């Protein structure tokens, strides 16, 4: 049955697509002076997100929920440790072999039905059970330490309460405490993901008082010139023509972005 999720997936996806479309339109306007109409729908973004499931439907396989599993690799899942959850990801048979040595079952790497990634995908339930029995005896920190030492991709699954002390977020200043003059006082907020060396124009250690910047915004809007944008024809070059992109990603996300950039006219070099 359908269930509610705590994350507005369609809305955020639409926002990302709209932002990317705006950047492309800005480039077109800057290089050729052509105005663009941007149209992004939540439902379109939802259908586009089915890329994990549509390939199974296309080849006649049953499409089911995957949870934290990867449709093209096994083992790849979240496993329960003594004090939390840990994500373990393998993508090659060599990684699987190292993982089997780590958990004390070296012969399993060459066992019937477990040798290749294709075989493990068809028996992912058994593979997950094997990994779960190993992680259940260790803490999350112990799992991470041993997996990392063997070059196995892994990571802890954090709760919201743990974000305030997560070393990477603290180093990147992505979790910050600011003063809210209209609220309870000091609150925790996420930092800005756009890290630049440019100085900030405002004090970012406090939240503005309601309407604090209203007069400034009125001045800004009143002084803005609204020039009509010229329209071009469909026969002109693609918007990202002349842009060169080096794509070194894996799996779904980065290759998909490279494909979209290429469709928009960029010269994309994929390195594997």
Short mmCIF file of C-alpha atoms in Angstrom, two decimals:
data_model
loop_
_atom_site.label_atom_id
_atom_site.label_comp_id
_atom_site.label_asym_id
_atom_site.label_seq_id
_atom_site.Cartn_x
_atom_site.Cartn_y
_atom_site.Cartn_z
CA UNK A 1 0.00 0.00 0.00
CA UNK A 2 1.16 3.59 -0.58
CA UNK A 3 2.75 5.25 2.42
CA UNK A 4 3.65 8.80 3.37
CA UNK A 5 7.29 9.86 3.35
CA UNK A 6 8.82 12.59 5.44
CA UNK A 7 10.74 14.12 2.52
CA UNK A 8 8.96 16.16 -0.22
CA UNK A 9 10.70 14.24 -2.99
CA UNK A 10 8.70 15.52 -5.95
CA UNK A 11 8.85 19.13 -4.80
CA UNK A 12 12.62 19.06 -4.23
CA UNK A 13 13.20 17.27 -7.55
CA UNK A 14 11.12 19.88 -9.36
CA UNK A 15 13.12 22.63 -7.67
CA UNK A 16 16.41 21.09 -8.78
CA UNK A 17 15.21 20.68 -12.37
CA UNK A 18 13.86 24.23 -12.36
CA UNK A 19 17.16 25.59 -11.07
CA UNK A 20 19.12 23.68 -13.72
CA UNK A 21 16.74 24.88 -16.42
CA UNK A 22 17.15 28.45 -15.22
CA UNK A 23 20.93 28.20 -15.47
CA UNK A 24 20.66 26.88 -19.03
CA UNK A 25 18.22 29.65 -19.93
CA UNK A 26 20.57 32.24 -18.46
CA UNK A 27 23.39 30.93 -20.63
CA UNK A 28 21.19 31.06 -23.73
CA UNK A 29 20.17 34.62 -22.92
CA UNK A 30 23.78 35.64 -22.28
CA UNK A 31 25.19 34.06 -25.44
CA UNK A 32 22.36 34.64 -27.91
CA UNK A 33 19.84 36.96 -26.29
CA UNK A 34 16.97 34.49 -26.59
CA UNK A 35 14.28 34.25 -23.91
CA UNK A 36 13.17 30.84 -22.61
CA UNK A 37 9.93 29.50 -21.14
CA UNK A 38 10.60 27.06 -18.27
CA UNK A 39 7.85 24.58 -17.40
CA UNK A 40 8.45 21.99 -14.65
CA UNK A 41 5.70 19.73 -13.27
CA UNK A 42 5.78 17.66 -10.08
CA UNK A 43 4.19 14.68 -11.82
CA UNK A 44 6.79 14.74 -14.61
CA UNK A 45 9.57 14.65 -12.02
CA UNK A 46 7.91 11.73 -10.24
CA UNK A 47 7.73 9.67 -13.46
CA UNK A 48 11.34 10.54 -14.31
CA UNK A 49 12.39 9.20 -10.90
CA UNK A 50 11.14 5.72 -11.83
CA UNK A 51 14.40 5.00 -13.69
CA UNK A 52 15.28 2.42 -11.03
CA UNK A 53 12.07 0.45 -11.68
CA UNK A 54 11.20 0.96 -15.36
CA UNK A 55 14.04 -1.26 -16.71
CA UNK A 56 12.61 -4.24 -14.81
CA UNK A 57 9.15 -3.58 -16.25
CA UNK A 58 10.61 -3.26 -19.76
CA UNK A 59 12.14 -6.76 -19.63
CA UNK A 60 9.10 -8.35 -18.03
CA UNK A 61 10.39 -8.68 -14.47
CA UNK A 62 8.24 -7.98 -11.43
CA UNK A 63 8.80 -4.52 -9.98
CA UNK A 64 8.84 -4.47 -6.18
CA UNK A 65 10.09 -2.17 -3.46
CA UNK A 66 13.87 -2.23 -3.11
CA UNK A 67 14.31 -0.48 0.22
CA UNK A 68 17.97 0.43 0.68
CA UNK A 69 19.12 -2.20 -1.79
CA UNK A 70 20.70 -1.44 -5.16
CA UNK A 71 18.98 -2.99 -8.15
CA UNK A 72 22.29 -3.77 -9.90
CA UNK A 73 24.61 -4.81 -7.05
CA UNK A 74 24.69 -7.11 -4.02
CA UNK A 75 25.41 -6.92 -1.17
CA UNK A 76 24.23 -3.32 -0.99
CA UNK A 77 21.97 -2.55 1.95
CA UNK A 78 21.59 -1.10 5.43
CA UNK A 79 22.43 -3.53 8.22
CA UNK A 80 21.68 -3.34 11.93
CA UNK A 81 24.67 -3.16 14.30
CA UNK A 82 24.75 -3.23 18.08
CA UNK A 83 24.15 0.50 18.42
CA UNK A 84 22.68 1.63 15.10
CA UNK A 85 22.67 1.04 11.37
CA UNK A 86 25.50 0.84 8.84
CA UNK A 87 25.31 1.01 5.04
CA UNK A 88 27.56 -1.45 3.18
CA UNK A 89 28.01 -1.18 -0.59
CA UNK A 90 29.86 -3.50 -2.97
CA UNK A 91 29.90 -3.23 -6.75
CA UNK A 92 32.52 -5.75 -7.92
CA UNK A 93 33.35 -9.38 -7.35
CA UNK A 94 36.74 -8.33 -5.94
CA UNK A 95 35.03 -6.24 -3.27
CA UNK A 96 32.79 -9.18 -2.45
CA UNK A 97 35.85 -11.42 -2.08
CA UNK A 98 37.49 -8.97 0.35
CA UNK A 99 34.24 -8.71 2.29
CA UNK A 100 34.01 -12.49 2.62
CA UNK A 101 37.56 -12.58 3.99
CA UNK A 102 36.68 -9.82 6.46
CA UNK A 103 33.64 -11.61 7.88
CA UNK A 104 35.56 -14.87 8.22
CA UNK A 105 33.97 -16.75 5.29
CA UNK A 106 36.64 -16.68 2.53
CA UNK A 107 35.26 -19.76 0.74
CA UNK A 108 31.90 -18.03 0.26
CA UNK A 109 33.41 -15.77 -2.42
CA UNK A 110 33.75 -18.79 -4.70
CA UNK A 111 30.72 -20.66 -3.44
CA UNK A 112 28.07 -21.88 -5.84
CA UNK A 113 25.51 -19.17 -6.44
CA UNK A 114 27.60 -16.39 -4.86
CA UNK A 115 30.59 -15.98 -7.20
CA UNK A 116 29.27 -13.30 -9.55
CA UNK A 117 27.30 -10.17 -8.91
CA UNK A 118 24.46 -11.49 -11.06
CA UNK A 119 24.20 -14.60 -8.90
CA UNK A 120 24.27 -12.57 -5.70
CA UNK A 121 21.49 -10.28 -6.92
CA UNK A 122 19.22 -13.29 -7.46
CA UNK A 123 20.04 -14.48 -3.92
CA UNK A 124 20.27 -11.09 -2.22
CA UNK A 125 18.09 -12.26 0.67
CA UNK A 126 20.66 -14.90 1.64
CA UNK A 127 23.51 -12.44 1.10
CA UNK A 128 21.84 -9.87 3.37
CA UNK A 129 21.31 -12.49 6.07
CA UNK A 130 25.00 -13.35 6.01
CA UNK A 131 26.05 -9.72 6.36
CA UNK A 132 23.42 -9.07 9.03
CA UNK A 133 24.78 -11.84 11.23
CA UNK A 134 28.23 -10.21 11.06
CA UNK A 135 27.18 -6.59 11.72
CA UNK A 136 24.92 -7.67 14.60
CA UNK A 137 28.01 -8.57 16.64
CA UNK A 138 29.74 -5.20 16.25
CA UNK A 139 29.10 -1.53 16.91
CA UNK A 140 28.68 0.88 13.99
CA UNK A 141 32.15 2.33 14.65
CA UNK A 142 33.72 -1.14 14.62
CA UNK A 143 31.97 -2.01 11.35
CA UNK A 144 33.15 1.24 9.72
CA UNK A 145 36.73 0.77 10.93
CA UNK A 146 37.04 -2.79 9.62
CA UNK A 147 35.22 -2.17 6.33
CA UNK A 148 37.24 0.96 5.59
CA UNK A 149 40.50 -0.90 6.27
CA UNK A 150 39.48 -3.35 3.54
CA UNK A 151 38.41 -0.65 1.05
CA UNK A 152 34.73 -1.51 1.26
CA UNK A 153 32.37 1.45 0.77
CA UNK A 154 30.38 2.00 3.94
CA UNK A 155 28.95 4.62 6.24
CA UNK A 156 26.84 5.08 9.34
CA UNK A 157 23.16 5.95 9.03
CA UNK A 158 22.78 8.95 11.29
CA UNK A 159 19.77 10.12 13.22
CA UNK A 160 18.89 13.80 13.23
CA UNK A 161 20.25 14.12 16.75
CA UNK A 162 23.64 12.84 15.58
CA UNK A 163 24.03 15.45 12.83
CA UNK A 164 25.14 18.15 15.28
CA UNK A 165 28.32 16.18 16.08
CA UNK A 166 29.05 14.59 12.70
CA UNK A 167 32.73 15.39 11.91
CA UNK A 168 32.29 16.01 8.17
CA UNK A 169 29.35 18.36 8.67
CA UNK A 170 31.20 20.26 11.38
CA UNK A 171 34.27 20.59 9.16
CA UNK A 172 32.14 21.88 6.26
CA UNK A 173 30.14 24.14 8.61
CA UNK A 174 26.93 22.57 7.36
CA UNK A 175 25.37 22.41 10.83
CA UNK A 176 25.25 25.77 12.53
CA UNK A 177 23.60 27.41 15.51
CA UNK A 178 22.09 30.84 14.97
CA UNK A 179 20.05 33.24 17.05
CA UNK A 180 16.38 33.61 16.13
CA UNK A 181 15.04 36.92 17.50
CA UNK A 182 11.42 35.93 16.83
CA UNK A 183 11.70 32.37 18.13
CA UNK A 184 13.05 30.35 21.05
CA UNK A 185 16.52 31.85 20.85
CA UNK A 186 19.40 29.74 19.54
CA UNK A 187 18.41 27.10 17.01
CA UNK A 188 20.26 24.63 14.78
CA UNK A 189 20.02 25.18 11.02
CA UNK A 190 21.77 23.69 7.96
CA UNK A 191 24.54 25.76 6.42
CA UNK A 192 24.72 26.90 2.82
CA UNK A 193 25.98 24.18 0.43
CA UNK A 194 27.39 26.86 -1.92
CA UNK A 195 30.84 27.23 -0.38
CA UNK A 196 32.71 30.21 -1.84
CA UNK A 197 35.65 32.39 -0.92
CA UNK A 198 33.58 35.55 -1.41
CA UNK A 199 32.81 37.66 1.65
CA UNK A 200 29.22 37.61 2.87
CA UNK A 201 27.20 40.78 2.71
CA UNK A 202 25.19 40.10 5.86
CA UNK A 203 25.66 38.71 9.34
CA UNK A 204 24.91 35.01 9.02
CA UNK A 205 25.13 34.30 12.74
CA UNK A 206 21.58 35.54 13.33
CA UNK A 207 18.20 35.30 11.65
CA UNK A 208 16.78 38.67 10.53
CA UNK A 209 13.87 40.17 12.41
CA UNK A 210 10.60 39.91 10.41
CA UNK A 211 10.40 42.72 7.79
CA UNK A 212 13.96 43.82 8.58
CA UNK A 213 14.92 43.94 4.90
CA UNK A 214 11.57 44.97 3.44
CA UNK A 215 12.66 48.53 2.62
CA UNK A 216 15.78 47.26 0.85
CA UNK A 217 13.75 44.83 -1.25
CA UNK A 218 11.34 47.58 -2.27
CA UNK A 219 14.24 49.72 -3.44
CA UNK A 220 15.75 46.81 -5.35
CA UNK A 221 12.49 45.92 -7.11
CA UNK A 222 11.68 49.55 -7.95
CA UNK A 223 15.05 50.09 -9.58
CA UNK A 224 14.97 46.95 -11.70
CA UNK A 225 14.64 47.45 -15.44
CA UNK A 226 12.27 45.09 -17.23
CA UNK A 227 13.45 44.74 -20.81
CA UNK A 228 11.49 42.45 -23.17
CA UNK A 229 13.46 39.39 -24.20
CA UNK A 230 13.85 38.66 -27.90
CA UNK A 231 12.68 35.31 -29.20
CA UNK A 232 14.74 33.01 -31.36
CA UNK A 233 13.93 30.16 -33.70
CA UNK A 234 14.32 26.45 -33.05
CA UNK A 235 17.07 26.09 -35.67
CA UNK A 236 19.86 27.61 -33.58
CA UNK A 237 22.63 25.72 -31.81
CA UNK A 238 21.93 23.82 -28.61
CA UNK A 239 22.26 25.93 -25.44
CA UNK A 240 25.41 24.28 -24.04
CA UNK A 241 27.29 24.13 -27.38
CA UNK A 242 30.96 24.91 -26.77
CA UNK A 243 30.99 23.66 -23.19
CA UNK A 244 33.33 20.77 -22.35
CA UNK A 245 32.48 18.40 -19.47
CA UNK A 246 34.60 15.63 -17.89
CA UNK A 247 32.36 13.03 -16.20
CA UNK A 248 34.01 10.52 -13.84
CA UNK A 249 30.96 9.28 -11.91
CA UNK A 250 29.52 5.81 -11.42
CA UNK A 251 26.11 4.20 -11.46
CA UNK A 252 23.04 6.36 -11.96
CA UNK A 253 23.37 9.99 -10.94
CA UNK A 254 26.53 11.37 -12.52
CA UNK A 255 26.17 9.48 -15.84
CA UNK A 256 22.57 10.69 -16.06
CA UNK A 257 23.71 14.28 -15.55
CA UNK A 258 26.37 13.80 -18.22
CA UNK A 259 23.76 12.50 -20.61
CA UNK A 260 21.54 15.51 -19.99
CA UNK A 261 24.42 17.93 -20.49
CA UNK A 262 25.28 16.15 -23.74
CA UNK A 263 21.67 16.38 -24.90
CA UNK A 264 21.89 20.13 -24.30
CA UNK A 265 24.89 20.39 -26.60
CA UNK A 266 27.89 20.01 -24.29
CA UNK A 267 30.90 17.90 -25.29
CA UNK A 268 30.99 15.22 -22.58
CA UNK A 269 34.02 13.02 -21.93
CA UNK A 270 33.20 10.01 -19.74
CA UNK A 271 36.13 8.48 -17.87
CA UNK A 272 35.74 4.99 -16.38
#
